[in-house]
Amino acid sequence: MICLGIETSCDETSVALWDDGHLVTDLVHTQIPMHSVFGGVVPELASREHLRLLDGLVSSVLQSAERPAGQGIDLIAVTRGPGLLGALLVGISYAKSLSLSLGVPVIGVNHLYAHLLACDFTEPIEYPALGVLVSGGHTHIYEMPAPCEFNLLGKTLDDAAGEAFDKIAKLLNLPYPGGKYIDILARLGTADPRLFSKPYLQNDNCDFSFSGLKTAVAQYVHKKSFAAIDYAAFDVELIPQEIKDLCATVNETIVETLLEKTRRAVARCHDVKTLCLAGGVAANSHLRHKFSAFAHARGFKFLAPAQNYCGDNAAMIAYAGVQWAKKGLMSSMDFEAVPRGKIVPNDFIVNPFFKE
């Protein structure tokens, strides 16, 4: 099955081609330089940039795969949500138009599920599995009893882990997106576990809340007057050790919180064979190390996508689309975009032309 994947949920415009079990080619255009001027993603600008870039990226991918007019494409997979509504609509409108012009089915993919299925790029996921999705907009834990089955165990109640990283980095005047730079500085610092308490652990659930930690760090930074220093050039040698120690403390606090909630989720599941860590924050070196050690200590297989597939990308969308298509499913042409904060419905329909 040859699938063209399209991803436009936030600030990456990406297109990929998946062919019978392997990735043929993929392109990702990041909008980070544009949005870094504002210290965060501007939805209207993101949508306009997707509109400007998408057709050219699709043409480039098809030409590199020697399918300039889309010959032989069996399926179009596109991110349905969650994400920025305007950005999603650009990709979905394009995918539906291409689906009609080529006469092939289209499938709207849950962006969060696709992140976790990208762990299959490393090694095959052994089920039952536990999926921990950590990104700028979401921090979710899923029980994954079988392929394409996701049972939500815990979710973000306010600020996601990645959002907390980025907002704390902004308090320190670090470049955007800040989570990456906190990770870099944390490797050069020493964490103080007494400085901040791990947030939202005085309960028995698997949900997350990082707004309290963000506030505590903001108060600490204001007291220390760190925000008056300009680190825009990000020269590690010029950054004081106390900033590096603060980054190490923030990193440790967030990672340990994620790990504690994961322990609770494991206790709620049976016969977990694989621990899957995915999402943009899964690129964090300390997070990967701690989760890998935890999984191995429990006798689980640990999987996380390669660094370049932790963030938003169309390869994972194409792959996820193929998994549902192999079950004989597709989306109707009236499926809608689902913004962040809304549940993406599993309203697939049976593909009448599907043949096993």
PDB file of C-alpha atoms in Angstrom, residues 1-6 16-23 75-78 107 109 113-125 127 147-148 150 309 313-326:
ATOM      1  CA  MET A   1       0.000   0.000   0.000  1.00  0.00           C
ATOM      2  CA  ILE A   2       1.401   3.385  -1.063  1.00  0.00           C
ATOM      3  CA  CYS A   3       0.315   6.238   1.173  1.00  0.00           C
ATOM      4  CA  LEU A   4       0.948   9.967   0.952  1.00  0.00           C
ATOM      5  CA  GLY A   5       1.012  11.559   4.403  1.00  0.00           C
ATOM      6  CA  ILE A   6       0.352  15.239   5.160  1.00  0.00           C
ATOM      7  CA  ALA A  16       5.889  11.848   3.314  1.00  0.00           C
ATOM      8  CA  LEU A  17       5.451   8.816   1.100  1.00  0.00           C
ATOM      9  CA  TRP A  18       5.093   5.367   2.655  1.00  0.00           C
ATOM     10  CA  ASP A  19       5.374   2.296   0.423  1.00  0.00           C
ATOM     11  CA  ASP A  20       4.733  -1.289   1.540  1.00  0.00           C
ATOM     12  CA  GLY A  21       6.380  -1.190   4.931  1.00  0.00           C
ATOM     13  CA  HIS A  22       9.058   1.429   4.429  1.00  0.00           C
ATOM     14  CA  LEU A  23       9.413   5.168   4.201  1.00  0.00           C
ATOM     15  CA  LEU A  75      -4.233   6.341   0.132  1.00  0.00           C
ATOM     16  CA  ILE A  76      -4.003   9.911   1.423  1.00  0.00           C
ATOM     17  CA  ALA A  77      -3.441  10.259   5.191  1.00  0.00           C
ATOM     18  CA  VAL A  78      -3.693  13.660   6.839  1.00  0.00           C
ATOM     19  CA  ILE A 107      -8.088   8.963   6.165  1.00  0.00           C
ATOM     20  CA  VAL A 109      -5.362  10.581  11.496  1.00  0.00           C
ATOM     21  CA  TYR A 113      -1.836   8.179  18.171  1.00  0.00           C
ATOM     22  CA  ALA A 114       0.511   8.712  15.237  1.00  0.00           C
ATOM     23  CA  HIS A 115       3.241   9.993  17.565  1.00  0.00           C
ATOM     24  CA  LEU A 116       3.100   6.779  19.595  1.00  0.00           C
ATOM     25  CA  LEU A 117       2.948   4.519  16.547  1.00  0.00           C
ATOM     26  CA  ALA A 118       6.157   6.196  15.327  1.00  0.00           C
ATOM     27  CA  CYS A 119       7.916   4.081  17.966  1.00  0.00           C
ATOM     28  CA  ASP A 120       7.468   1.257  15.444  1.00  0.00           C
ATOM     29  CA  PHE A 121      10.103   3.013  13.318  1.00  0.00           C
ATOM     30  CA  THR A 122      12.729   1.932  15.869  1.00  0.00           C
ATOM     31  CA  GLU A 123      11.621  -1.647  16.497  1.00  0.00           C
ATOM     32  CA  PRO A 124       8.229  -3.365  16.353  1.00  0.00           C
ATOM     33  CA  ILE A 125       6.034  -2.529  19.332  1.00  0.00           C
ATOM     34  CA  TYR A 127       1.696  -5.535  22.755  1.00  0.00           C
ATOM     35  CA  PRO A 147      -2.300  -2.242  17.435  1.00  0.00           C
ATOM     36  CA  CYS A 148      -4.555   0.775  16.809  1.00  0.00           C
ATOM     37  CA  PHE A 150      -5.634   3.346  22.710  1.00  0.00           C
ATOM     38  CA  TYR A 309      10.764  11.780  14.309  1.00  0.00           C
ATOM     39  CA  ASN A 313       6.218  14.838  10.838  1.00  0.00           C
ATOM     40  CA  ALA A 314       4.231  13.343   7.978  1.00  0.00           C
ATOM     41  CA  ALA A 315       6.042   9.992   8.105  1.00  0.00           C
ATOM     42  CA  MET A 316       4.172   9.061  11.281  1.00  0.00           C
ATOM     43  CA  ILE A 317       0.889  10.266   9.755  1.00  0.00           C
ATOM     44  CA  ALA A 318       1.373   8.122   6.653  1.00  0.00           C
ATOM     45  CA  TYR A 319       2.342   5.113   8.760  1.00  0.00           C
ATOM     46  CA  ALA A 320      -0.645   5.512  11.084  1.00  0.00           C
ATOM     47  CA  GLY A 321      -2.981   5.948   8.122  1.00  0.00           C
ATOM     48  CA  VAL A 322      -1.758   2.687   6.642  1.00  0.00           C
ATOM     49  CA  GLN A 323      -2.423   0.817   9.903  1.00  0.00           C
ATOM     50  CA  TRP A 324      -6.102   1.781   9.904  1.00  0.00           C
ATOM     51  CA  ALA A 325      -6.416   1.318   6.151  1.00  0.00           C
ATOM     52  CA  LYS A 326      -5.180  -2.257   6.545  1.00  0.00           C
TER      53      LYS A 326
END
